[in-house]
Amino acid sequence: VSDVTESLRQSAELERAKSEAEAAARAKSLFLANMSHEIRTPLNAVIGMTTLLLDTPMSDDQHDFARTIHASGEALLEIINDILDYSKADVGKLELERQPFDLRRVVEESLDLVTPRALEKSLNLAYQIEEGTPEALIGDAVRLRQILTNLLSNAVKFTHQGEVFASIESERAEGSMQRLHIAVEDTGIGIAADQLPRLFQSFTQVDASTTRKYGGTGLGLAIVKRLAELMGGTMWAESAGPGQGSTFRFTIAAPRADAEPAQATLSGL
Ligand code: ADP
């Protein structure tokens, strides 16, 4: 017979420390989510008013100043949106829509957003949706576009010559479910093998010089991977090494819109 009082006390202590740590982490994320929301409201006013200001008569200098305020406001808003998404995902509050959408349109809209930057850098930008892929699907088009835009703009950002190519393939899953395999491939700076798994951790960039040279917060990939997971898929990156380009791949599961008994089911979603 042995006395287990001490080991029981220790495990109770551990349990308590663990739940305290979890509560603290949740409180931190909730605080971040609330703060970013509070910050967005006045920031939207700054951006909105600057847009109006830009349409009023001003000297060239004044116009330049106002344009800088506008661009910085937009950049700040993007960072805050990332932080908001990240903290929401962290406390499990990121919710997805379930609405019919057109896959090709989502892909084209995402490409449209990065086209100006790709043109500036003389990069080729192309996409292919494999024949037979159902394009009428049900899911969260806005969040899917967010994933694609993020991967595409990273690809454009880290590529100095060559091309960025998006491809979509699909396979049938159970019932009316479709599994999509989406890849964004670039001929850019590439990624060292030991960095590949780290990219998807929050606040992680390949190295400190990345921040100096390319900017960014290191939150984008952590968020979009989480989104892909919420859509029933996953995300990973492949690269043959520095200078060899990179491919970011993700999967999602989505029901085909035409396979749903239209109105009746949709209204209940
Ligand atoms: P951010 O771009 O805001 O720094 P991300 O989470 O989107 O944050 O990306 C994290 C890091 O992953 C980037 O800083 C970069 O080092 C690396 N990375 C992402 N996409 C690519 C790419 N297409 N080619 C090379 N490196 C990439």
PDB file of C-alpha atoms and ligand atoms in Angstrom:
ATOM      1  CA  VAL A   1       0.000   0.000   0.000  1.00  0.00           C
ATOM      2  CA  SER A   2       1.421   3.379  -0.930  1.00  0.00           C
ATOM      3  CA  ASP A   3       0.398   6.899  -0.106  1.00  0.00           C
ATOM      4  CA  VAL A   4      -0.816   8.659  -3.290  1.00  0.00           C
ATOM      5  CA  THR A   5      -1.792  11.914  -1.567  1.00  0.00           C
ATOM      6  CA  GLU A   6       1.227  13.767  -2.949  1.00  0.00           C
ATOM      7  CA  SER A   7       0.826  12.591  -6.551  1.00  0.00           C
ATOM      8  CA  LEU A   8      -2.897  13.392  -6.475  1.00  0.00           C
ATOM      9  CA  ARG A   9      -2.146  16.858  -5.143  1.00  0.00           C
ATOM     10  CA  GLN A  10       0.416  17.387  -7.906  1.00  0.00           C
ATOM     11  CA  SER A  11      -1.925  16.347 -10.689  1.00  0.00           C
ATOM     12  CA  ALA A  12      -4.688  18.596  -9.314  1.00  0.00           C
ATOM     13  CA  GLU A  13      -2.177  21.434  -9.251  1.00  0.00           C
ATOM     14  CA  LEU A  14      -1.156  20.732 -12.860  1.00  0.00           C
ATOM     15  CA  GLU A  15      -4.755  20.633 -13.973  1.00  0.00           C
ATOM     16  CA  ARG A  16      -5.420  23.974 -12.297  1.00  0.00           C
ATOM     17  CA  ALA A  17      -2.317  25.582 -13.848  1.00  0.00           C
ATOM     18  CA  LYS A  18      -3.362  24.285 -17.270  1.00  0.00           C
ATOM     19  CA  SER A  19      -6.880  25.663 -17.126  1.00  0.00           C
ATOM     20  CA  GLU A  20      -5.571  28.986 -15.794  1.00  0.00           C
ATOM     21  CA  ALA A  21      -3.161  29.211 -18.721  1.00  0.00           C
ATOM     22  CA  GLU A  22      -5.947  28.386 -21.164  1.00  0.00           C
ATOM     23  CA  ALA A  23      -8.231  31.011 -19.636  1.00  0.00           C
ATOM     24  CA  ALA A  24      -5.446  33.601 -19.873  1.00  0.00           C
ATOM     25  CA  ALA A  25      -4.845  32.767 -23.530  1.00  0.00           C
ATOM     26  CA  ARG A  26      -8.574  33.076 -24.258  1.00  0.00           C
ATOM     27  CA  ALA A  27      -8.784  36.404 -22.446  1.00  0.00           C
ATOM     28  CA  LYS A  28      -5.837  37.698 -24.464  1.00  0.00           C
ATOM     29  CA  SER A  29      -7.421  36.682 -27.772  1.00  0.00           C
ATOM     30  CA  LEU A  30     -10.756  38.135 -26.785  1.00  0.00           C
ATOM     31  CA  PHE A  31      -9.064  41.396 -25.831  1.00  0.00           C
ATOM     32  CA  LEU A  32      -7.284  41.474 -29.203  1.00  0.00           C
ATOM     33  CA  ALA A  33     -10.539  40.818 -31.031  1.00  0.00           C
ATOM     34  CA  ASN A  34     -12.337  43.594 -29.141  1.00  0.00           C
ATOM     35  CA  MET A  35      -9.481  46.053 -29.568  1.00  0.00           C
ATOM     36  CA  SER A  36      -9.138  45.477 -33.285  1.00  0.00           C
ATOM     37  CA  HIS A  37     -12.860  46.018 -33.635  1.00  0.00           C
ATOM     38  CA  GLU A  38     -12.654  49.294 -31.684  1.00  0.00           C
ATOM     39  CA  ILE A  39      -9.700  50.454 -33.768  1.00  0.00           C
ATOM     40  CA  ARG A  40     -11.420  49.705 -37.062  1.00  0.00           C
ATOM     41  CA  THR A  41     -14.298  52.079 -36.459  1.00  0.00           C
ATOM     42  CA  PRO A  42     -12.305  55.334 -36.285  1.00  0.00           C
ATOM     43  CA  LEU A  43      -9.896  54.043 -38.892  1.00  0.00           C
ATOM     44  CA  ASN A  44     -12.740  53.551 -41.352  1.00  0.00           C
ATOM     45  CA  ALA A  45     -13.715  57.169 -40.730  1.00  0.00           C
ATOM     46  CA  VAL A  46     -10.144  58.289 -41.458  1.00  0.00           C
ATOM     47  CA  ILE A  47     -10.116  56.321 -44.718  1.00  0.00           C
ATOM     48  CA  GLY A  48     -13.619  57.379 -45.721  1.00  0.00           C
ATOM     49  CA  MET A  49     -13.006  61.069 -45.045  1.00  0.00           C
ATOM     50  CA  THR A  50      -9.677  60.992 -46.873  1.00  0.00           C
ATOM     51  CA  THR A  51     -11.440  59.484 -49.880  1.00  0.00           C
ATOM     52  CA  LEU A  52     -13.869  62.433 -49.841  1.00  0.00           C
ATOM     53  CA  LEU A  53     -11.030  64.896 -49.247  1.00  0.00           C
ATOM     54  CA  LEU A  54      -9.188  63.561 -52.310  1.00  0.00           C
ATOM     55  CA  ASP A  55     -12.151  64.643 -54.451  1.00  0.00           C
ATOM     56  CA  THR A  56     -11.956  68.267 -53.327  1.00  0.00           C
ATOM     57  CA  PRO A  57      -9.780  70.962 -54.940  1.00  0.00           C
ATOM     58  CA  MET A  58      -6.266  70.853 -53.471  1.00  0.00           C
ATOM     59  CA  SER A  59      -2.744  71.783 -54.451  1.00  0.00           C
ATOM     60  CA  ASP A  60      -0.548  68.957 -55.787  1.00  0.00           C
ATOM     61  CA  ASP A  61       1.343  68.793 -52.500  1.00  0.00           C
ATOM     62  CA  GLN A  62      -1.828  68.559 -50.460  1.00  0.00           C
ATOM     63  CA  HIS A  63      -3.130  65.865 -52.791  1.00  0.00           C
ATOM     64  CA  ASP A  64       0.072  63.860 -52.253  1.00  0.00           C
ATOM     65  CA  PHE A  65      -0.249  64.168 -48.471  1.00  0.00           C
ATOM     66  CA  ALA A  66      -3.880  63.063 -48.527  1.00  0.00           C
ATOM     67  CA  ARG A  67      -3.012  60.113 -50.787  1.00  0.00           C
ATOM     68  CA  THR A  68      -0.339  59.018 -48.330  1.00  0.00           C
ATOM     69  CA  ILE A  69      -2.826  59.187 -45.440  1.00  0.00           C
ATOM     70  CA  HIS A  70      -5.257  57.122 -47.501  1.00  0.00           C
ATOM     71  CA  ALA A  71      -2.703  54.453 -48.467  1.00  0.00           C
ATOM     72  CA  SER A  72      -1.373  54.199 -44.899  1.00  0.00           C
ATOM     73  CA  GLY A  73      -4.922  53.925 -43.580  1.00  0.00           C
ATOM     74  CA  GLU A  74      -5.617  51.069 -45.978  1.00  0.00           C
ATOM     75  CA  ALA A  75      -2.386  49.309 -44.981  1.00  0.00           C
ATOM     76  CA  LEU A  76      -3.186  49.691 -41.292  1.00  0.00           C
ATOM     77  CA  LEU A  77      -6.716  48.400 -41.846  1.00  0.00           C
ATOM     78  CA  GLU A  78      -5.314  45.304 -43.517  1.00  0.00           C
ATOM     79  CA  ILE A  79      -3.056  44.567 -40.540  1.00  0.00           C
ATOM     80  CA  ILE A  80      -5.913  45.109 -38.102  1.00  0.00           C
ATOM     81  CA  ASN A  81      -8.210  42.846 -40.116  1.00  0.00           C
ATOM     82  CA  ASP A  82      -5.529  40.156 -39.950  1.00  0.00           C
ATOM     83  CA  ILE A  83      -5.202  40.513 -36.195  1.00  0.00           C
ATOM     84  CA  LEU A  84      -8.982  40.422 -35.801  1.00  0.00           C
ATOM     85  CA  ASP A  85      -9.272  37.274 -37.922  1.00  0.00           C
ATOM     86  CA  TYR A  86      -6.387  35.657 -36.133  1.00  0.00           C
ATOM     87  CA  SER A  87      -7.740  36.299 -32.664  1.00  0.00           C
ATOM     88  CA  LYS A  88     -11.228  35.203 -33.711  1.00  0.00           C
ATOM     89  CA  ALA A  89      -9.809  31.972 -35.107  1.00  0.00           C
ATOM     90  CA  ASP A  90      -7.860  31.530 -31.892  1.00  0.00           C
ATOM     91  CA  VAL A  91     -10.954  31.671 -29.692  1.00  0.00           C
ATOM     92  CA  GLY A  92     -12.941  29.581 -32.145  1.00  0.00           C
ATOM     93  CA  LYS A  93     -15.189  32.469 -33.186  1.00  0.00           C
ATOM     94  CA  LEU A  94     -14.495  32.438 -36.886  1.00  0.00           C
ATOM     95  CA  GLU A  95     -17.705  31.391 -38.544  1.00  0.00           C
ATOM     96  CA  LEU A  96     -18.205  30.527 -42.161  1.00  0.00           C
ATOM     97  CA  GLU A  97     -21.111  31.353 -44.447  1.00  0.00           C
ATOM     98  CA  ARG A  98     -22.878  28.653 -46.427  1.00  0.00           C
ATOM     99  CA  GLN A  99     -24.145  30.228 -49.610  1.00  0.00           C
ATOM    100  CA  PRO A 100     -24.093  29.129 -53.248  1.00  0.00           C
ATOM    101  CA  PHE A 101     -21.174  30.648 -55.140  1.00  0.00           C
ATOM    102  CA  ASP A 102     -19.418  30.430 -58.464  1.00  0.00           C
ATOM    103  CA  LEU A 103     -15.915  29.004 -58.141  1.00  0.00           C
ATOM    104  CA  ARG A 104     -14.576  30.534 -61.366  1.00  0.00           C
ATOM    105  CA  ARG A 105     -15.775  33.965 -60.303  1.00  0.00           C
ATOM    106  CA  VAL A 106     -14.039  33.693 -56.930  1.00  0.00           C
ATOM    107  CA  VAL A 107     -10.791  32.671 -58.635  1.00  0.00           C
ATOM    108  CA  GLU A 108     -11.020  35.492 -61.175  1.00  0.00           C
ATOM    109  CA  GLU A 109     -11.850  38.111 -58.555  1.00  0.00           C
ATOM    110  CA  SER A 110      -8.852  37.012 -56.499  1.00  0.00           C
ATOM    111  CA  LEU A 111      -6.590  37.259 -59.533  1.00  0.00           C
ATOM    112  CA  ASP A 112      -8.021  40.704 -60.357  1.00  0.00           C
ATOM    113  CA  LEU A 113      -6.891  41.945 -56.966  1.00  0.00           C
ATOM    114  CA  VAL A 114      -3.253  41.040 -57.549  1.00  0.00           C
ATOM    115  CA  THR A 115      -3.110  41.824 -61.289  1.00  0.00           C
ATOM    116  CA  PRO A 116      -1.937  45.462 -60.959  1.00  0.00           C
ATOM    117  CA  ARG A 117       1.021  44.434 -58.781  1.00  0.00           C
ATOM    118  CA  ALA A 118       1.887  41.510 -61.112  1.00  0.00           C
ATOM    119  CA  LEU A 119       1.787  43.840 -64.131  1.00  0.00           C
ATOM    120  CA  GLU A 120       4.090  46.303 -62.395  1.00  0.00           C
ATOM    121  CA  LYS A 121       6.586  43.487 -61.912  1.00  0.00           C
ATOM    122  CA  SER A 122       6.007  42.073 -65.432  1.00  0.00           C
ATOM    123  CA  LEU A 123       4.994  38.687 -64.032  1.00  0.00           C
ATOM    124  CA  ASN A 124       2.747  36.301 -65.918  1.00  0.00           C
ATOM    125  CA  LEU A 125      -0.419  35.542 -64.052  1.00  0.00           C
ATOM    126  CA  ALA A 126      -2.549  32.584 -65.105  1.00  0.00           C
ATOM    127  CA  TYR A 127      -5.043  30.078 -63.790  1.00  0.00           C
ATOM    128  CA  GLN A 128      -6.565  26.782 -64.794  1.00  0.00           C
ATOM    129  CA  ILE A 129      -9.665  25.030 -63.542  1.00  0.00           C
ATOM    130  CA  GLU A 130      -9.455  21.381 -64.500  1.00  0.00           C
ATOM    131  CA  GLU A 131     -12.156  20.241 -66.879  1.00  0.00           C
ATOM    132  CA  GLY A 132     -15.082  18.638 -65.142  1.00  0.00           C
ATOM    133  CA  THR A 133     -14.658  20.623 -61.914  1.00  0.00           C
ATOM    134  CA  PRO A 134     -18.103  21.650 -60.659  1.00  0.00           C
ATOM    135  CA  GLU A 135     -18.168  25.430 -60.432  1.00  0.00           C
ATOM    136  CA  ALA A 136     -21.461  25.912 -58.614  1.00  0.00           C
ATOM    137  CA  LEU A 137     -20.635  25.175 -54.990  1.00  0.00           C
ATOM    138  CA  ILE A 138     -21.854  26.016 -51.522  1.00  0.00           C
ATOM    139  CA  GLY A 139     -19.601  27.656 -48.988  1.00  0.00           C
ATOM    140  CA  ASP A 140     -18.034  30.936 -47.933  1.00  0.00           C
ATOM    141  CA  ALA A 141     -16.966  32.738 -51.104  1.00  0.00           C
ATOM    142  CA  VAL A 142     -15.539  35.731 -49.219  1.00  0.00           C
ATOM    143  CA  ARG A 143     -13.284  33.561 -47.072  1.00  0.00           C
ATOM    144  CA  LEU A 144     -12.246  31.424 -50.043  1.00  0.00           C
ATOM    145  CA  ARG A 145     -11.292  34.596 -51.878  1.00  0.00           C
ATOM    146  CA  GLN A 146      -9.350  35.669 -48.793  1.00  0.00           C
ATOM    147  CA  ILE A 147      -7.316  32.436 -48.897  1.00  0.00           C
ATOM    148  CA  LEU A 148      -6.631  32.752 -52.620  1.00  0.00           C
ATOM    149  CA  THR A 149      -5.824  36.456 -52.487  1.00  0.00           C
ATOM    150  CA  ASN A 150      -3.432  35.898 -49.632  1.00  0.00           C
ATOM    151  CA  LEU A 151      -1.544  33.095 -51.392  1.00  0.00           C
ATOM    152  CA  LEU A 152      -1.564  34.960 -54.710  1.00  0.00           C
ATOM    153  CA  SER A 153      -0.318  38.205 -53.223  1.00  0.00           C
ATOM    154  CA  ASN A 154       2.434  36.369 -51.331  1.00  0.00           C
ATOM    155  CA  ALA A 155       3.404  34.657 -54.598  1.00  0.00           C
ATOM    156  CA  VAL A 156       3.510  37.988 -56.441  1.00  0.00           C
ATOM    157  CA  LYS A 157       5.350  39.634 -53.541  1.00  0.00           C
ATOM    158  CA  PHE A 158       8.092  36.993 -53.381  1.00  0.00           C
ATOM    159  CA  THR A 159       8.561  36.568 -57.153  1.00  0.00           C
ATOM    160  CA  HIS A 160      10.787  38.882 -59.168  1.00  0.00           C
ATOM    161  CA  GLN A 161      10.507  37.249 -62.558  1.00  0.00           C
ATOM    162  CA  GLY A 162       8.568  34.496 -64.205  1.00  0.00           C
ATOM    163  CA  GLU A 163       5.040  33.566 -63.316  1.00  0.00           C
ATOM    164  CA  VAL A 164       2.374  32.908 -60.752  1.00  0.00           C
ATOM    165  CA  PHE A 165      -0.020  30.126 -61.604  1.00  0.00           C
ATOM    166  CA  ALA A 166      -3.180  29.035 -59.813  1.00  0.00           C
ATOM    167  CA  SER A 167      -4.678  25.639 -60.513  1.00  0.00           C
ATOM    168  CA  ILE A 168      -7.822  23.966 -59.277  1.00  0.00           C
ATOM    169  CA  GLU A 169      -8.629  20.285 -59.485  1.00  0.00           C
ATOM    170  CA  SER A 170     -11.424  18.401 -57.849  1.00  0.00           C
ATOM    171  CA  GLU A 171     -12.492  14.961 -56.844  1.00  0.00           C
ATOM    172  CA  ARG A 172     -15.803  13.629 -55.696  1.00  0.00           C
ATOM    173  CA  ALA A 173     -16.080  13.014 -52.011  1.00  0.00           C
ATOM    174  CA  GLU A 174     -19.029  11.487 -50.196  1.00  0.00           C
ATOM    175  CA  GLY A 175     -22.534  12.279 -51.466  1.00  0.00           C
ATOM    176  CA  SER A 176     -22.756  15.712 -53.042  1.00  0.00           C
ATOM    177  CA  MET A 177     -19.450  16.740 -51.451  1.00  0.00           C
ATOM    178  CA  GLN A 178     -16.613  17.810 -53.677  1.00  0.00           C
ATOM    179  CA  ARG A 179     -12.998  17.961 -52.578  1.00  0.00           C
ATOM    180  CA  LEU A 180     -11.053  20.769 -54.259  1.00  0.00           C
ATOM    181  CA  HIS A 181      -7.278  20.743 -54.581  1.00  0.00           C
ATOM    182  CA  ILE A 182      -6.013  24.261 -55.104  1.00  0.00           C
ATOM    183  CA  ALA A 183      -2.399  25.230 -55.764  1.00  0.00           C
ATOM    184  CA  VAL A 184      -0.653  28.567 -56.156  1.00  0.00           C
ATOM    185  CA  GLU A 185       2.711  28.104 -57.770  1.00  0.00           C
ATOM    186  CA  ASP A 186       5.407  30.732 -58.278  1.00  0.00           C
ATOM    187  CA  THR A 187       8.904  31.046 -59.706  1.00  0.00           C
ATOM    188  CA  GLY A 188      10.033  33.256 -56.824  1.00  0.00           C
ATOM    189  CA  ILE A 189      12.605  33.270 -54.026  1.00  0.00           C
ATOM    190  CA  GLY A 190      11.636  29.797 -52.762  1.00  0.00           C
ATOM    191  CA  ILE A 191      11.794  28.514 -49.196  1.00  0.00           C
ATOM    192  CA  ALA A 192      14.419  26.402 -47.416  1.00  0.00           C
ATOM    193  CA  ALA A 193      13.202  22.933 -46.437  1.00  0.00           C
ATOM    194  CA  ASP A 194      13.602  23.513 -42.687  1.00  0.00           C
ATOM    195  CA  GLN A 195      11.413  26.638 -42.870  1.00  0.00           C
ATOM    196  CA  LEU A 196       8.472  25.002 -44.629  1.00  0.00           C
ATOM    197  CA  PRO A 197       6.569  23.703 -41.574  1.00  0.00           C
ATOM    198  CA  ARG A 198       7.158  26.925 -39.614  1.00  0.00           C
ATOM    199  CA  LEU A 199       5.528  29.254 -42.126  1.00  0.00           C
ATOM    200  CA  PHE A 200       2.040  28.525 -40.891  1.00  0.00           C
ATOM    201  CA  GLN A 201       2.757  29.468 -37.291  1.00  0.00           C
ATOM    202  CA  SER A 202       1.541  32.912 -36.324  1.00  0.00           C
ATOM    203  CA  PHE A 203       3.966  35.821 -36.473  1.00  0.00           C
ATOM    204  CA  THR A 204       6.504  33.679 -38.338  1.00  0.00           C
ATOM    205  CA  GLN A 205       8.461  34.873 -41.325  1.00  0.00           C
ATOM    206  CA  VAL A 206      11.374  33.051 -42.939  1.00  0.00           C
ATOM    207  CA  ASP A 207      13.868  35.411 -41.347  1.00  0.00           C
ATOM    208  CA  ALA A 208      14.086  38.882 -39.880  1.00  0.00           C
ATOM    209  CA  SER A 209      15.347  40.312 -43.157  1.00  0.00           C
ATOM    210  CA  THR A 210      12.007  39.366 -44.759  1.00  0.00           C
ATOM    211  CA  THR A 211      10.221  41.928 -42.602  1.00  0.00           C
ATOM    212  CA  ARG A 212      12.704  44.614 -43.526  1.00  0.00           C
ATOM    213  CA  LYS A 213      12.631  43.834 -47.230  1.00  0.00           C
ATOM    214  CA  TYR A 214       9.032  42.771 -47.840  1.00  0.00           C
ATOM    215  CA  GLY A 215       7.050  43.958 -44.804  1.00  0.00           C
ATOM    216  CA  GLY A 216       4.136  41.895 -43.536  1.00  0.00           C
ATOM    217  CA  THR A 217       3.105  40.565 -40.150  1.00  0.00           C
ATOM    218  CA  GLY A 218       3.542  36.817 -40.565  1.00  0.00           C
ATOM    219  CA  LEU A 219      -0.131  36.310 -39.714  1.00  0.00           C
ATOM    220  CA  GLY A 220      -1.548  35.750 -43.205  1.00  0.00           C
ATOM    221  CA  LEU A 221      -0.641  32.082 -43.608  1.00  0.00           C
ATOM    222  CA  ALA A 222      -1.668  31.170 -40.055  1.00  0.00           C
ATOM    223  CA  ILE A 223      -5.110  32.627 -40.780  1.00  0.00           C
ATOM    224  CA  VAL A 224      -5.655  31.131 -44.212  1.00  0.00           C
ATOM    225  CA  LYS A 225      -4.509  27.699 -43.087  1.00  0.00           C
ATOM    226  CA  ARG A 226      -7.064  27.911 -40.285  1.00  0.00           C
ATOM    227  CA  LEU A 227      -9.715  28.941 -42.819  1.00  0.00           C
ATOM    228  CA  ALA A 228      -8.876  25.960 -45.040  1.00  0.00           C
ATOM    229  CA  GLU A 229      -9.200  23.710 -41.983  1.00  0.00           C
ATOM    230  CA  LEU A 230     -12.578  25.234 -41.142  1.00  0.00           C
ATOM    231  CA  MET A 231     -13.584  24.407 -44.725  1.00  0.00           C
ATOM    232  CA  GLY A 232     -12.744  20.777 -44.076  1.00  0.00           C
ATOM    233  CA  GLY A 233      -9.323  20.810 -45.672  1.00  0.00           C
ATOM    234  CA  THR A 234      -5.699  21.569 -44.944  1.00  0.00           C
ATOM    235  CA  MET A 235      -2.784  23.600 -46.293  1.00  0.00           C
ATOM    236  CA  TRP A 236       0.914  23.043 -46.833  1.00  0.00           C
ATOM    237  CA  ALA A 237       3.826  24.460 -48.796  1.00  0.00           C
ATOM    238  CA  GLU A 238       6.370  22.870 -51.095  1.00  0.00           C
ATOM    239  CA  SER A 239       9.631  24.269 -52.416  1.00  0.00           C
ATOM    240  CA  ALA A 240      12.761  22.750 -53.877  1.00  0.00           C
ATOM    241  CA  GLY A 241      14.712  25.370 -51.920  1.00  0.00           C
ATOM    242  CA  PRO A 242      15.832  29.020 -52.041  1.00  0.00           C
ATOM    243  CA  GLY A 243      15.629  30.425 -55.558  1.00  0.00           C
ATOM    244  CA  GLN A 244      13.539  27.484 -56.777  1.00  0.00           C
ATOM    245  CA  GLY A 245      10.035  28.926 -56.427  1.00  0.00           C
ATOM    246  CA  SER A 246       7.294  27.725 -54.095  1.00  0.00           C
ATOM    247  CA  THR A 247       3.942  26.013 -54.317  1.00  0.00           C
ATOM    248  CA  PHE A 248       1.278  26.552 -51.693  1.00  0.00           C
ATOM    249  CA  ARG A 249      -1.421  23.906 -51.739  1.00  0.00           C
ATOM    250  CA  PHE A 250      -4.695  23.618 -49.929  1.00  0.00           C
ATOM    251  CA  THR A 251      -7.796  21.496 -50.039  1.00  0.00           C
ATOM    252  CA  ILE A 252     -11.360  22.290 -49.068  1.00  0.00           C
ATOM    253  CA  ALA A 253     -14.547  20.285 -49.049  1.00  0.00           C
ATOM    254  CA  ALA A 254     -17.695  21.874 -50.457  1.00  0.00           C
ATOM    255  CA  PRO A 255     -21.085  20.542 -51.452  1.00  0.00           C
ATOM    256  CA  ARG A 256     -22.111  21.066 -55.078  1.00  0.00           C
ATOM    257  CA  ALA A 257     -24.850  23.685 -55.279  1.00  0.00           C
ATOM    258  CA  ASP A 258     -26.765  21.853 -58.001  1.00  0.00           C
ATOM    259  CA  ALA A 259     -26.905  18.691 -55.911  1.00  0.00           C
ATOM    260  CA  GLU A 260     -28.833  20.438 -53.151  1.00  0.00           C
ATOM    261  CA  PRO A 261     -32.630  20.482 -53.323  1.00  0.00           C
ATOM    262  CA  ALA A 262     -32.485  24.241 -53.911  1.00  0.00           C
ATOM    263  CA  GLN A 263     -34.731  26.478 -51.737  1.00  0.00           C
ATOM    264  CA  ALA A 264     -35.981  24.104 -49.093  1.00  0.00           C
ATOM    265  CA  THR A 265     -32.558  23.185 -47.669  1.00  0.00           C
ATOM    266  CA  LEU A 266     -30.884  26.517 -48.270  1.00  0.00           C
ATOM    267  CA  SER A 267     -33.343  28.560 -46.268  1.00  0.00           C
ATOM    268  CA  GLY A 268     -32.638  26.363 -43.284  1.00  0.00           C
ATOM    269  CA  LEU A 269     -28.851  26.771 -43.423  1.00  0.00           C
TER     270      LEU A 269
HETATM  271  P1  ADP B   1       3.478  38.023 -44.239  1.00  0.00           P
HETATM  272  O1  ADP B   1       3.482  37.849 -45.721  1.00  0.00           O
HETATM  273  O2  ADP B   1       2.487  39.013 -43.732  1.00  0.00           O
HETATM  274  O3  ADP B   1       4.833  38.174 -43.650  1.00  0.00           O
HETATM  275  P2  ADP B   1       2.533  35.286 -44.212  1.00  0.00           P
HETATM  276  O4  ADP B   1       2.056  34.446 -43.082  1.00  0.00           O
HETATM  277  O5  ADP B   1       1.619  35.496 -45.365  1.00  0.00           O
HETATM  278  O6  ADP B   1       2.938  36.671 -43.584  1.00  0.00           O
HETATM  279  O7  ADP B   1       3.894  34.671 -44.747  1.00  0.00           O
HETATM  280  C1  ADP B   1       4.882  34.266 -43.804  1.00  0.00           C
HETATM  281  C2  ADP B   1       6.222  34.139 -44.476  1.00  0.00           C
HETATM  282  O8  ADP B   1       6.227  33.026 -45.375  1.00  0.00           O
HETATM  283  C3  ADP B   1       6.612  35.312 -45.336  1.00  0.00           C
HETATM  284  O9  ADP B   1       7.132  36.365 -44.561  1.00  0.00           O
HETATM  285  C4  ADP B   1       7.678  34.678 -46.208  1.00  0.00           C
HETATM  286  O10 ADP B   1       8.888  34.587 -45.507  1.00  0.00           O
HETATM  287  C5  ADP B   1       7.141  33.265 -46.434  1.00  0.00           C
HETATM  288  N1  ADP B   1       6.417  33.128 -47.715  1.00  0.00           N
HETATM  289  C6  ADP B   1       5.064  33.174 -47.893  1.00  0.00           C
HETATM  290  N2  ADP B   1       4.727  32.996 -49.176  1.00  0.00           N
HETATM  291  C7  ADP B   1       5.882  32.828 -49.863  1.00  0.00           C
HETATM  292  C8  ADP B   1       6.204  32.594 -51.251  1.00  0.00           C
HETATM  293  N3  ADP B   1       5.255  32.497 -52.192  1.00  0.00           N
HETATM  294  N4  ADP B   1       7.522  32.466 -51.572  1.00  0.00           N
HETATM  295  C9  ADP B   1       8.483  32.556 -50.612  1.00  0.00           C
HETATM  296  N5  ADP B   1       8.242  32.787 -49.303  1.00  0.00           N
HETATM  297  C10 ADP B   1       6.971  32.908 -48.911  1.00  0.00           C
END
